[in-house]
């Protein structure tokens, strides 16, 4: 069965993968975690572009993928335009911080964006933020260290960092000047949404891009006649780092609805 490739610098893209599996239950997915070269969010564009190219080429060579989902905000902002230019026959779906739905749903007009420094410093994010300059006040909250804590399943660090960055994202509420919507601008962060909610009032809305990306992937595949409409879905795990770590993360963060197979990546990746 032709596969859909999904990649991230680590396990954060599993949040997008979960949405993809729910939306496209008959598809075969290959998830590539580039953990040996992570984190992308604290690297420069040239580094991220090089890794994105190599991972994409590896997914094409190993699995003949029929579509690619760049499940990483940093890789999307730095490299997706180049990947599309270099692989024009391959449909590629990326993501960006969900400012548009956040602005549409916010009642106070005050929004916080939690993301990596790489995403927040990118030209693409700056242009996105500028496009809503007259519609909302947007506060950037760089969450240093949170990706690393999630990658390492470090529950103590996750708890401490979530509390710290939620304080920086506030004050929360429905009153004028208060933040009522938080954008989770990194694919890792939805994995710890429950921990973030511990430091939020019930009215606070969290918005991420998993479901919209999954819906867009379905639309693209359907338009090209590449949608799988029957059969058992499958998940293959591949990565540049320790596969046992990736398998443990998948077991922790994903519902075990589909069988997964771990496939070592060639050392050249």
Short mmCIF file of C-alpha atoms in Angstrom, two decimals:
data_model
loop_
_atom_site.label_atom_id
_atom_site.label_comp_id
_atom_site.label_asym_id
_atom_site.label_seq_id
_atom_site.Cartn_x
_atom_site.Cartn_y
_atom_site.Cartn_z
CA UNK A 1 0.00 0.00 0.00
CA UNK A 2 1.39 3.48 -0.87
CA UNK A 3 2.31 5.42 2.26
CA UNK A 4 1.88 8.90 3.64
CA UNK A 5 5.15 10.19 5.06
CA UNK A 6 5.06 12.27 8.23
CA UNK A 7 8.15 13.79 9.81
CA UNK A 8 9.25 15.94 12.70
CA UNK A 9 12.51 16.58 14.50
CA UNK A 10 11.29 14.27 17.25
CA UNK A 11 8.10 12.97 18.83
CA UNK A 12 6.07 16.19 18.65
CA UNK A 13 4.62 15.29 15.28
CA UNK A 14 2.90 12.36 16.96
CA UNK A 15 0.17 14.85 17.90
CA UNK A 16 -0.40 15.51 14.18
CA UNK A 17 -0.11 11.81 13.41
CA UNK A 18 -2.87 11.06 15.91
CA UNK A 19 -5.19 13.46 14.08
CA UNK A 20 -4.18 12.00 10.71
CA UNK A 21 -4.92 8.44 11.84
CA UNK A 22 -8.32 9.50 13.14
CA UNK A 23 -9.18 11.29 9.88
CA UNK A 24 -7.67 8.69 7.54
CA UNK A 25 -8.10 5.30 9.22
CA UNK A 26 -7.33 3.20 6.12
CA UNK A 27 -3.98 4.76 5.28
CA UNK A 28 -0.47 3.45 5.81
CA UNK A 29 1.65 6.06 7.60
CA UNK A 30 5.42 6.21 7.92
CA UNK A 31 6.46 8.46 10.80
CA UNK A 32 10.09 9.66 10.76
CA UNK A 33 11.51 11.21 13.92
CA UNK A 34 14.79 12.99 13.22
CA UNK A 35 15.86 12.79 16.85
CA UNK A 36 19.58 12.44 16.17
CA UNK A 37 19.52 15.97 14.73
CA UNK A 38 16.95 17.57 17.05
CA UNK A 39 15.81 20.04 18.12
CA UNK A 40 14.97 21.94 14.95
CA UNK A 41 13.38 24.83 16.85
CA UNK A 42 16.70 25.99 18.27
CA UNK A 43 18.66 25.71 15.00
CA UNK A 44 19.13 28.03 12.04
CA UNK A 45 17.21 27.81 8.78
CA UNK A 46 20.11 26.28 6.82
CA UNK A 47 20.36 23.37 9.25
CA UNK A 48 16.61 22.73 9.19
CA UNK A 49 16.50 22.92 5.39
CA UNK A 50 19.30 20.36 5.05
CA UNK A 51 17.64 17.92 7.43
CA UNK A 52 14.20 18.38 5.86
CA UNK A 53 15.63 17.63 2.42
CA UNK A 54 17.43 14.49 3.58
CA UNK A 55 14.46 13.11 5.49
CA UNK A 56 12.12 13.76 2.55
CA UNK A 57 14.49 12.06 0.12
CA UNK A 58 14.80 9.09 2.49
CA UNK A 59 11.03 8.70 2.80
CA UNK A 60 10.70 8.77 -1.00
CA UNK A 61 13.53 6.29 -1.50
CA UNK A 62 12.49 3.85 1.23
CA UNK A 63 8.72 4.00 0.98
CA UNK A 64 7.73 5.67 -2.30
CA UNK A 65 5.42 7.96 -0.36
CA UNK A 66 2.32 9.32 -2.12
CA UNK A 67 2.14 12.41 0.11
CA UNK A 68 4.20 14.14 2.77
CA UNK A 69 3.06 15.90 5.93
CA UNK A 70 5.68 18.18 7.47
CA UNK A 71 4.53 17.80 11.07
CA UNK A 72 6.85 20.49 12.41
CA UNK A 73 6.24 24.22 12.56
CA UNK A 74 9.95 25.04 12.28
CA UNK A 75 10.52 22.80 9.25
CA UNK A 76 7.40 24.18 7.58
CA UNK A 77 8.52 27.78 7.96
CA UNK A 78 12.11 27.10 6.87
CA UNK A 79 11.85 24.44 4.20
CA UNK A 80 8.41 23.60 2.81
CA UNK A 81 8.67 26.00 -0.13
CA UNK A 82 11.94 24.34 -1.19
CA UNK A 83 10.57 20.82 -0.75
CA UNK A 84 7.60 21.67 -2.95
CA UNK A 85 9.87 23.14 -5.61
CA UNK A 86 12.19 20.11 -5.57
CA UNK A 87 9.37 17.50 -5.54
CA UNK A 88 6.57 19.04 -7.65
CA UNK A 89 4.75 15.72 -8.13
CA UNK A 90 4.57 15.04 -4.40
CA UNK A 91 1.69 16.68 -2.49
CA UNK A 92 3.15 18.26 0.64
CA UNK A 93 1.08 19.54 3.55
CA UNK A 94 2.67 21.73 6.21
CA UNK A 95 1.51 23.65 9.23
CA UNK A 96 1.86 26.98 10.92
CA UNK A 97 0.70 28.44 14.24
CA UNK A 98 -3.11 28.59 14.14
CA UNK A 99 -3.47 32.36 14.44
CA UNK A 100 -6.37 32.60 11.98
CA UNK A 101 -8.81 30.43 13.97
CA UNK A 102 -7.53 31.94 17.21
CA UNK A 103 -8.32 35.47 16.04
CA UNK A 104 -11.70 34.31 14.73
CA UNK A 105 -12.74 32.80 18.06
CA UNK A 106 -11.17 35.20 20.58
CA UNK A 107 -13.62 37.46 22.35
CA UNK A 108 -11.07 39.69 24.09
CA UNK A 109 -8.76 40.04 21.08
CA UNK A 110 -5.78 38.99 23.19
CA UNK A 111 -3.96 35.80 22.14
CA UNK A 112 -0.77 34.10 23.30
CA UNK A 113 1.29 31.93 20.98
CA UNK A 114 3.42 29.28 22.66
CA UNK A 115 6.13 28.10 20.27
CA UNK A 116 9.85 27.50 19.82
CA UNK A 117 12.21 30.40 19.28
CA UNK A 118 12.87 29.15 15.76
CA UNK A 119 9.22 29.44 14.81
CA UNK A 120 8.72 32.79 16.52
CA UNK A 121 11.83 34.26 14.88
CA UNK A 122 10.93 33.12 11.37
CA UNK A 123 9.94 35.47 8.57
CA UNK A 124 6.88 33.34 7.87
CA UNK A 125 5.60 33.75 11.43
CA UNK A 126 6.34 37.49 11.33
CA UNK A 127 4.27 37.82 8.15
CA UNK A 128 1.47 35.74 9.65
CA UNK A 129 1.41 37.84 12.80
CA UNK A 130 1.49 41.07 10.83
CA UNK A 131 -1.53 39.97 8.81
CA UNK A 132 -3.58 40.01 12.02
CA UNK A 133 -1.98 43.12 13.51
CA UNK A 134 -5.20 45.12 13.35
CA UNK A 135 -7.42 42.31 14.57
CA UNK A 136 -5.79 41.10 17.77
CA UNK A 137 -2.98 41.62 20.24
CA UNK A 138 -0.66 38.64 19.96
CA UNK A 139 1.89 37.75 22.62
CA UNK A 140 4.78 35.45 21.76
CA UNK A 141 5.85 32.98 24.43
CA UNK A 142 9.08 31.13 23.53
CA UNK A 143 9.04 27.86 25.47
CA UNK A 144 12.71 26.98 25.82
CA UNK A 145 13.34 23.46 27.08
CA UNK A 146 9.77 22.17 26.79
CA UNK A 147 10.43 20.15 23.63
CA UNK A 148 13.45 18.49 25.28
CA UNK A 149 11.40 17.61 28.36
CA UNK A 150 8.63 16.09 26.25
CA UNK A 151 11.15 14.14 24.16
CA UNK A 152 12.65 12.72 27.33
CA UNK A 153 9.30 11.99 29.01
CA UNK A 154 10.63 14.06 31.92
CA UNK A 155 7.42 14.54 33.89
CA UNK A 156 8.96 16.80 36.54
CA UNK A 157 10.46 19.16 33.95
CA UNK A 158 7.25 19.11 31.89
CA UNK A 159 5.21 20.13 34.93
CA UNK A 160 7.60 22.93 35.92
CA UNK A 161 7.96 24.33 32.41
CA UNK A 162 4.23 24.19 31.67
CA UNK A 163 3.54 26.17 34.84
CA UNK A 164 6.26 28.72 34.01
CA UNK A 165 5.16 29.35 30.44
CA UNK A 166 1.47 29.48 31.28
CA UNK A 167 2.27 32.27 33.73
CA UNK A 168 4.09 34.09 30.92
CA UNK A 169 1.16 33.51 28.55
CA UNK A 170 -1.37 35.12 30.91
CA UNK A 171 -3.14 36.84 32.52
CA UNK A 172 -6.15 34.79 31.42
CA UNK A 173 -9.78 35.75 31.48
CA UNK A 174 -12.72 37.29 29.64
CA UNK A 175 -12.07 40.85 30.76
CA UNK A 176 -10.59 43.48 28.44
CA UNK A 177 -6.85 43.05 28.10
CA UNK A 178 -6.90 39.43 29.24
CA UNK A 179 -5.89 36.43 27.12
CA UNK A 180 -8.74 34.06 26.31
CA UNK A 181 -7.03 31.96 23.59
CA UNK A 182 -3.67 30.17 23.52
CA UNK A 183 -2.18 28.86 20.28
CA UNK A 184 -0.04 25.75 20.68
CA UNK A 185 2.46 26.63 17.98
CA UNK A 186 4.65 23.54 18.27
CA UNK A 187 3.50 20.01 17.57
CA UNK A 188 4.99 18.80 20.85
CA UNK A 189 2.77 20.99 22.99
CA UNK A 190 -0.62 19.30 22.38
CA UNK A 191 0.93 16.18 23.87
CA UNK A 192 1.04 17.98 27.25
CA UNK A 193 -2.21 19.90 26.89
CA UNK A 194 -3.60 18.31 30.06
CA UNK A 195 -0.65 19.66 32.02
CA UNK A 196 -1.07 23.13 30.49
CA UNK A 197 -4.77 23.09 31.40
CA UNK A 198 -3.89 22.61 35.07
CA UNK A 199 -2.71 26.24 35.04
CA UNK A 200 -5.63 27.66 33.05
CA UNK A 201 -9.17 28.74 33.88
CA UNK A 202 -11.95 26.63 32.31
CA UNK A 203 -12.82 29.35 29.81
CA UNK A 204 -9.36 29.38 28.18
CA UNK A 205 -9.27 27.97 24.65
CA UNK A 206 -6.27 26.03 23.32
CA UNK A 207 -5.89 25.80 19.54
CA UNK A 208 -3.51 23.56 17.61
CA UNK A 209 -3.21 22.49 14.00
CA UNK A 210 -3.57 18.69 14.13
CA UNK A 211 -7.18 18.41 12.97
CA UNK A 212 -6.96 21.10 10.23
CA UNK A 213 -3.80 19.47 8.84
CA UNK A 214 -5.50 16.06 8.80
CA UNK A 215 -8.54 17.51 7.03
CA UNK A 216 -6.35 19.26 4.46
CA UNK A 217 -4.43 16.03 3.83
CA UNK A 218 -7.71 14.23 3.16
CA UNK A 219 -8.81 16.95 0.73
CA UNK A 220 -5.51 16.85 -1.16
CA UNK A 221 -5.48 13.05 -1.46
CA UNK A 222 -9.13 12.93 -2.52
CA UNK A 223 -8.55 15.56 -5.22
CA UNK A 224 -5.71 13.46 -6.64
CA UNK A 225 -7.56 10.16 -6.42
CA UNK A 226 -5.02 8.81 -3.93
CA UNK A 227 -7.28 8.30 -0.92
CA UNK A 228 -7.40 4.83 0.63
CA UNK A 229 -11.06 3.99 1.26
CA UNK A 230 -10.80 0.51 2.73
CA UNK A 231 -8.39 -1.89 4.39
CA UNK A 232 -6.61 -1.88 7.72
CA UNK A 233 -4.47 1.15 8.50
CA UNK A 234 -0.81 0.69 9.34
CA UNK A 235 1.90 2.66 11.07
CA UNK A 236 5.64 2.36 10.46
CA UNK A 237 8.05 4.11 12.81
CA UNK A 238 11.44 5.21 11.52
CA UNK A 239 14.02 7.65 12.77
CA UNK A 240 17.62 8.81 12.88
CA UNK A 241 17.95 8.19 16.62
CA UNK A 242 17.20 5.37 19.04
CA UNK A 243 14.17 3.49 17.72
CA UNK A 244 13.41 2.12 21.18
CA UNK A 245 12.90 5.68 22.40
CA UNK A 246 10.58 6.45 19.50
CA UNK A 247 8.60 3.26 20.11
CA UNK A 248 8.25 4.14 23.79
CA UNK A 249 7.07 7.65 22.91
CA UNK A 250 4.54 6.30 20.41
CA UNK A 251 3.24 3.84 22.98
CA UNK A 252 2.93 6.67 25.51
CA UNK A 253 1.40 9.39 23.33
CA UNK A 254 -0.66 7.42 20.79
CA UNK A 255 -3.69 5.23 21.23
CA UNK A 256 -2.67 1.71 20.16
CA UNK A 257 -5.38 1.50 17.46
CA UNK A 258 -3.07 0.40 14.67
CA UNK A 259 -0.17 -1.98 14.60
CA UNK A 260 3.17 -0.24 14.33
CA UNK A 261 6.45 -1.51 12.95
CA UNK A 262 9.84 -0.01 13.69
CA UNK A 263 12.23 0.28 10.76
CA UNK A 264 15.87 1.35 11.25
CA UNK A 265 17.03 4.26 9.11
CA UNK A 266 20.24 3.98 7.10
CA UNK A 267 23.19 5.65 8.81
CA UNK A 268 23.49 8.06 5.86
CA UNK A 269 20.35 9.92 6.93
#
